[in-house]
Coordinates of C-alpha atoms in Angstrom, one line a residue:
M1 CA 99.3 97.1 98.6
T2 CA 101.9 95.8 101.1
S3 CA 102.2 96.0 104.8
T4 CA 106.1 96.0 105.2
D5 CA 105.9 93.8 108.2
R6 CA 109.6 92.0 107.8
P7 CA 113.1 93.6 108.8
R8 CA 113.9 96.5 108.3
L9 CA 116.2 98.9 106.0
A10 CA 117.8 101.2 106.6
V11 CA 116.6 103.6 104.7
R12 CA 119.5 106.8 104.3
S13 CA 118.7 109.3 101.2
P14 CA 116.6 109.0 98.2
A15 CA 119.0 106.4 96.7
D16 CA 117.9 104.1 99.6
L17 CA 114.5 103.9 99.4
L18 CA 114.6 103.5 95.6
A19 CA 116.5 100.7 96.3
A20 CA 113.8 99.5 99.1
V21 CA 110.9 99.7 97.1
P22 CA 111.2 96.3 94.9
Y23 CA 111.9 94.4 98.2
L24 CA 108.8 96.4 99.7
L25 CA 106.4 95.5 96.5
G26 CA 108.2 91.8 96.1
F27 CA 109.5 92.9 92.4
H28 CA 110.6 96.0 90.4
P29 CA 107.9 97.9 89.2
A30 CA 107.8 100.1 86.2
D31 CA 105.3 101.6 84.3
S32 CA 104.0 102.7 88.2
V33 CA 103.1 104.9 90.9
V34 CA 104.3 103.6 94.3
V35 CA 103.6 105.4 97.6
V36 CA 105.8 104.7 100.5
A37 CA 104.5 105.4 104.2
L38 CA 105.7 106.3 107.2
R39 CA 104.7 105.7 110.5
G40 CA 107.0 108.4 112.7
R41 CA 110.5 106.8 111.1
R42 CA 109.3 103.6 110.2
I43 CA 108.2 102.6 106.7
V44 CA 105.5 100.5 107.3
F45 CA 103.4 100.2 104.1
A46 CA 104.1 100.3 99.9
A47 CA 101.5 100.8 97.8
R48 CA 101.7 100.7 94.0
A49 CA 98.9 101.1 91.0
D50 CA 99.6 101.6 87.1
L51 CA 100.1 105.0 85.2
P52 CA 97.2 105.7 84.1
A53 CA 97.1 105.4 79.9
P54 CA 96.2 108.5 77.8
P55 CA 93.8 109.7 77.9
E56 CA 93.0 108.2 81.0
D57 CA 92.2 110.7 84.7
P58 CA 95.3 110.2 86.7
A59 CA 93.4 111.8 89.8
H60 CA 91.7 108.0 89.7
P61 CA 93.9 106.4 90.7
A62 CA 95.8 109.4 93.0
R63 CA 92.6 109.4 94.8
H64 CA 92.5 105.6 95.6
L65 CA 95.9 105.2 96.2
A66 CA 95.9 108.5 98.8
G67 CA 92.2 106.4 100.7
V68 CA 94.7 103.1 101.1
V69 CA 97.6 105.1 102.0
H70 CA 95.6 107.2 104.6
R71 CA 93.7 103.9 106.3
Q72 CA 97.3 102.4 107.5
R73 CA 98.0 106.0 110.1
V74 CA 101.0 106.8 108.9
D75 CA 102.4 110.1 109.1
A76 CA 104.5 111.3 105.5
A77 CA 104.3 109.3 102.6
T78 CA 106.9 109.6 99.6
V79 CA 105.5 109.1 95.8
V80 CA 107.6 107.3 93.2
G81 CA 106.5 107.7 89.5
Y82 CA 108.4 104.7 87.0
G83 CA 108.1 105.7 83.6
P84 CA 108.9 108.4 80.9
A85 CA 108.4 112.5 82.1
A86 CA 104.9 112.7 79.8
R87 CA 103.3 109.8 81.3
V88 CA 104.7 110.7 85.2
T89 CA 104.6 114.2 86.1
P90 CA 100.7 113.8 85.9
T91 CA 100.2 111.0 87.5
V92 CA 102.5 111.9 90.9
D93 CA 101.2 115.9 90.8
A94 CA 97.8 114.5 91.1
V95 CA 98.6 111.9 93.9
R96 CA 100.6 114.4 96.0
E97 CA 97.6 116.3 95.9
A98 CA 95.1 113.9 97.3
L99 CA 97.5 112.7 99.6
G100 CA 97.8 116.2 101.3
E101 CA 94.5 116.4 101.4
A102 CA 94.1 113.4 103.1
G103 CA 96.4 115.1 105.8
L104 CA 100.0 113.5 105.0
E105 CA 102.7 115.3 105.0
L106 CA 104.4 114.4 101.8
L107 CA 108.9 113.4 102.2
D108 CA 109.4 114.0 98.4
A109 CA 108.3 113.3 95.0
L110 CA 111.2 111.1 93.2
R111 CA 110.4 110.4 89.0
V112 CA 112.7 107.3 88.1
T113 CA 114.1 106.1 84.2
D114 CA 116.4 104.5 83.0
G115 CA 118.9 104.0 86.1
R116 CA 118.5 108.1 87.2
W117 CA 116.3 109.6 89.8
W118 CA 114.5 113.4 89.8
S119 CA 113.3 115.2 92.8
Y120 CA 109.9 116.9 92.5
L121 CA 111.1 118.9 95.1
C122 CA 114.9 119.5 94.7
T123 CA 115.5 122.6 92.5
E124 CA 119.4 122.4 93.9
A125 CA 121.4 121.5 90.9
R126 CA 124.1 120.8 93.5
C127 CA 122.1 118.2 94.5
C128 CA 119.7 117.8 92.0
P129 CA 120.8 118.4 88.7
P130 CA 118.7 118.6 85.3
D131 CA 119.9 115.5 84.3
G132 CA 119.0 113.6 87.2
R133 CA 121.1 111.3 89.3
P134 CA 122.5 107.6 88.7
Y135 CA 121.7 105.3 91.0
D136 CA 122.8 101.6 90.8
P137 CA 119.9 99.2 93.1
G138 CA 122.7 96.5 93.3
T139 CA 125.6 98.1 95.1
S140 CA 123.2 99.3 97.6
P141 CA 124.1 98.3 101.3
V142 CA 119.8 98.2 101.7
T143 CA 120.0 95.9 99.0
A144 CA 122.7 93.4 100.4
S145 CA 120.4 93.9 104.1
A146 CA 117.4 92.8 102.5
V147 CA 119.3 89.7 100.6
L148 CA 120.5 88.6 103.7
A149 CA 117.9 89.3 105.2
G150 CA 116.3 86.2 103.1
Q151 CA 114.1 89.3 100.9
V152 CA 113.4 88.8 97.3
A153 CA 112.7 91.2 94.8
L154 CA 111.5 89.1 91.6
P155 CA 112.4 91.1 87.7
D156 CA 108.9 92.4 87.7
R157 CA 105.5 91.5 88.2
A158 CA 105.0 89.2 85.3
A159 CA 107.7 87.3 87.5
L160 CA 105.5 87.4 90.5
A161 CA 102.3 86.7 88.4
A162 CA 104.6 83.7 87.1
R163 CA 104.7 82.2 91.1
V164 CA 100.8 80.7 90.9
A165 CA 100.7 79.8 87.6
P166 CA 99.7 76.7 86.1
V167 CA 102.1 73.8 85.8
D168 CA 102.1 72.1 82.7
G169 CA 103.3 69.6 80.1
P170 CA 103.9 66.4 81.9
A171 CA 103.3 67.6 85.7
R172 CA 99.9 69.0 84.1
L173 CA 98.9 66.1 83.0
A174 CA 99.7 63.7 85.8
M175 CA 98.1 66.2 87.6
R176 CA 94.8 65.2 85.3
R177 CA 95.0 61.4 85.6
A178 CA 94.7 62.1 89.6
T179 CA 92.1 64.7 89.5
D180 CA 89.5 61.9 87.1
A181 CA 90.7 59.3 89.4
A182 CA 90.2 62.0 93.0
E183 CA 87.1 62.0 91.7
R184 CA 85.7 58.0 91.5
R185 CA 87.2 58.6 95.3
L186 CA 84.6 60.9 95.8
V187 CA 82.1 58.9 93.9
D188 CA 82.6 55.8 96.2
L189 CA 83.0 57.6 99.7
V190 CA 79.0 59.6 99.0
E191 CA 77.5 56.7 97.8
A192 CA 79.3 54.9 100.6
S193 CA 77.9 57.2 103.2
P194 CA 74.3 56.3 105.3
G195 CA 72.7 59.8 106.4
S196 CA 69.7 61.7 106.6
G197 CA 71.4 64.9 105.9
P198 CA 73.7 66.2 102.2
P199 CA 75.1 63.4 100.5
G200 CA 78.1 62.2 101.9
G201 CA 78.1 65.5 104.3
R202 CA 79.3 63.9 107.4
A203 CA 81.7 61.9 105.5
L204 CA 83.5 64.4 102.3
H205 CA 83.5 66.9 106.2
E206 CA 85.2 63.9 107.4
A207 CA 87.9 63.1 105.1
G208 CA 88.6 66.7 104.1
V209 CA 89.3 67.3 107.8
T210 CA 92.1 64.4 107.5
A211 CA 93.3 65.4 104.7
V212 CA 93.8 69.4 105.3
R213 CA 95.7 68.2 109.1
E214 CA 97.8 65.3 106.5
A215 CA 98.7 68.9 103.9
L216 CA 100.4 70.5 106.7
R217 CA 101.6 68.0 109.0
R218 CA 103.4 67.3 105.8
Q219 CA 104.3 70.7 105.2
R220 CA 105.7 70.9 108.1
R221 CA 108.1 68.7 108.3
G222 CA 109.3 69.6 104.8
E223 CA 107.5 67.4 102.6
R224 CA 106.3 68.3 99.0
L225 CA 102.3 66.8 98.6
G226 CA 102.5 63.8 95.6
D227 CA 99.7 64.2 92.7
D228 CA 97.2 61.7 94.4
E229 CA 96.9 63.5 97.8
V230 CA 97.0 67.4 95.4
A231 CA 93.9 65.9 93.8
W232 CA 92.4 64.2 96.2
L233 CA 92.7 68.4 98.1
S234 CA 91.6 69.9 95.6
L235 CA 88.8 67.6 95.3
L236 CA 88.0 67.9 99.1
L237 CA 88.1 71.7 99.6
T238 CA 85.6 72.4 96.6
H239 CA 83.0 71.9 100.3
L240 CA 82.8 75.4 102.0
S241 CA 83.3 73.1 105.3
V242 CA 86.8 72.0 104.4
R243 CA 87.6 74.9 103.0
D244 CA 86.8 76.7 106.4
H245 CA 88.4 74.2 107.9
A246 CA 91.9 75.5 106.2
W247 CA 91.1 78.8 106.7
E248 CA 90.7 78.8 110.2
R249 CA 94.3 77.0 110.6
T250 CA 95.0 79.1 107.3
D251 CA 97.5 82.1 109.2
G252 CA 100.5 84.5 107.3
R253 CA 103.8 81.8 107.9
D254 CA 106.0 80.5 105.1
R255 CA 104.7 76.8 105.0
D256 CA 101.6 78.4 104.4
I257 CA 101.9 80.0 101.3
A258 CA 104.3 77.3 100.3
L259 CA 101.6 74.7 100.4
W260 CA 99.1 76.7 100.1
S261 CA 101.4 78.0 95.8
D262 CA 102.0 74.6 96.0
V263 CA 98.5 73.3 95.5
L264 CA 97.3 76.5 93.5
R265 CA 99.9 75.8 90.5
R266 CA 98.9 71.8 90.8
A267 CA 95.1 71.4 90.5
E268 CA 92.7 71.5 88.3
P269 CA 91.4 75.0 86.9
E270 CA 87.5 74.0 88.1
F271 CA 89.7 73.2 91.6
I272 CA 91.6 76.5 92.6
A273 CA 89.3 79.2 94.3
A274 CA 89.5 77.4 97.9
P275 CA 94.1 77.2 97.6
A276 CA 94.5 79.8 95.7
S277 CA 91.7 82.1 98.5
L278 CA 93.7 80.4 100.5
L279 CA 97.3 81.4 99.2
A280 CA 95.9 84.8 99.6
F281 CA 94.5 84.9 102.7
A282 CA 97.9 83.6 103.9
A283 CA 99.9 86.3 101.8
W284 CA 97.9 89.2 103.2
R285 CA 98.6 88.0 106.9
A286 CA 102.1 88.4 105.9
G287 CA 102.2 91.3 104.5
E288 CA 103.2 90.4 100.6
G289 CA 100.7 91.8 99.4
A290 CA 101.3 92.1 95.7
L291 CA 101.6 88.2 95.7
A292 CA 97.9 87.9 97.4
A293 CA 96.7 89.7 94.3
V294 CA 98.2 88.1 91.9
A295 CA 96.6 84.6 94.2
L296 CA 93.6 86.4 94.3
E297 CA 93.6 87.5 90.4
R298 CA 93.8 83.9 89.6
A299 CA 90.3 83.1 91.4
L300 CA 88.3 85.1 89.8
A301 CA 89.5 84.8 86.4
Q302 CA 88.3 80.9 86.7
H303 CA 85.7 82.1 89.3
P304 CA 84.4 85.9 89.7
D305 CA 82.0 85.2 91.8
Y306 CA 83.6 82.5 94.3
S307 CA 82.8 84.6 98.3
L308 CA 85.6 84.4 99.6
A309 CA 88.6 85.6 96.8
V310 CA 85.9 88.8 96.3
L311 CA 85.7 89.2 100.2
L312 CA 90.0 89.2 99.9
D313 CA 90.0 91.3 97.0
D314 CA 88.1 94.2 98.7
L315 CA 90.3 94.5 101.8
L316 CA 93.5 94.3 99.6
R317 CA 91.7 96.9 97.2
R318 CA 91.2 99.2 100.4
G319 CA 94.2 98.8 101.9
V320 CA 92.7 97.2 104.8
P321 CA 96.4 96.6 107.2
P322 CA 95.6 92.6 108.5
S323 CA 96.0 93.2 112.2
D324 CA 92.7 95.3 112.1
L325 CA 91.9 91.8 111.5
D326 CA 93.4 89.9 114.3
G327 CA 91.8 86.6 115.1
W328 CA 89.8 86.3 111.8
P329 CA 88.4 84.3 110.8
A330 CA 85.8 82.6 112.8
V331 CA 83.9 80.0 110.6
G332 CA 80.9 79.7 112.9
P333 CA 77.9 77.4 109.9
P334 CA 79.7 77.1 106.5
G335 CA 81.1 80.0 104.5
V336 CA 79.4 82.4 107.3
V337 CA 82.5 84.2 109.0
R338 CA 81.7 86.0 112.2
P339 CA 84.2 88.6 113.3
R340 CA 86.1 87.3 115.9
R341 CA 87.2 90.0 118.9
R342 CA 90.8 90.2 119.6
R343 CA 92.5 88.7 122.9
R344 CA 92.8 90.7 125.2
R345 CA 96.0 90.7 127.3
A346 CA 95.7 89.5 131.3
G347 CA 96.3 92.5 133.6
R348 CA 93.9 94.4 131.2

């Protein structure tokens, strides 16, 4: 599910819309149904689901998509199905019905296969011939505008997942060695820490705050963390007070996404839950719902009960707009998240 707080793309025809969809999602969809939602004349949201495989009922993803889109407080939508007619048509029909029940105006319903598109609503052979209309997104001015604005459309969802895939080969071996050294360093820190609280509690928190601050500073300067720094940070993030400190300082900035993507890819599997969740939060805040989803898939596959990942996954699946939670998180005691009221502007 993707909010579209990005440079505006001028969409004037079905072909323009089809050229825009990959940039709204972040990748070129296949075997998918996509709903593009508008508020007034502006595209504000795009949601995608896999086409159901027979004998799965197409009404299930249709109701889910319609509910997600309806929560965005939009006025109208266009449905696009990608794939053969036998699979696309029942799903598009179910989504159309569900959107109508939600009170949304249906602008168009399209099917795309092999570089051609068809409209389910147009019956004029002159503009909507039975064999479809060819389109080439590579020649569209929408594509040119998106590229000029720095937007990226990866070849498919697998390419998006590769952005958060773990490093391998020599890079993985180097990280294992760095993590072994970081674990020994952590033991030394705990053993040297006095106090009656949890073992090393204060010292661990202070070390974590320092590591997070240094990582953010290095990222602002365009510097990449070394293996020892990533290993040390990933260990410290397993402590909730450190994770929450990093979470409060993470937003939808490009540098936040870059930092936590790098840490996620390089951290050892047992330590990925926090950086994956921080990346998902940053991507969600930036309107990159698809990137947030693949980050959460990595987190939950390895750590299915990690509470922050479970919370963010629920927000993403329900299509909660990031703007609904401006000022969030407000973190109390470690791991306890409190809603924060939006700040009121002066004079109101």
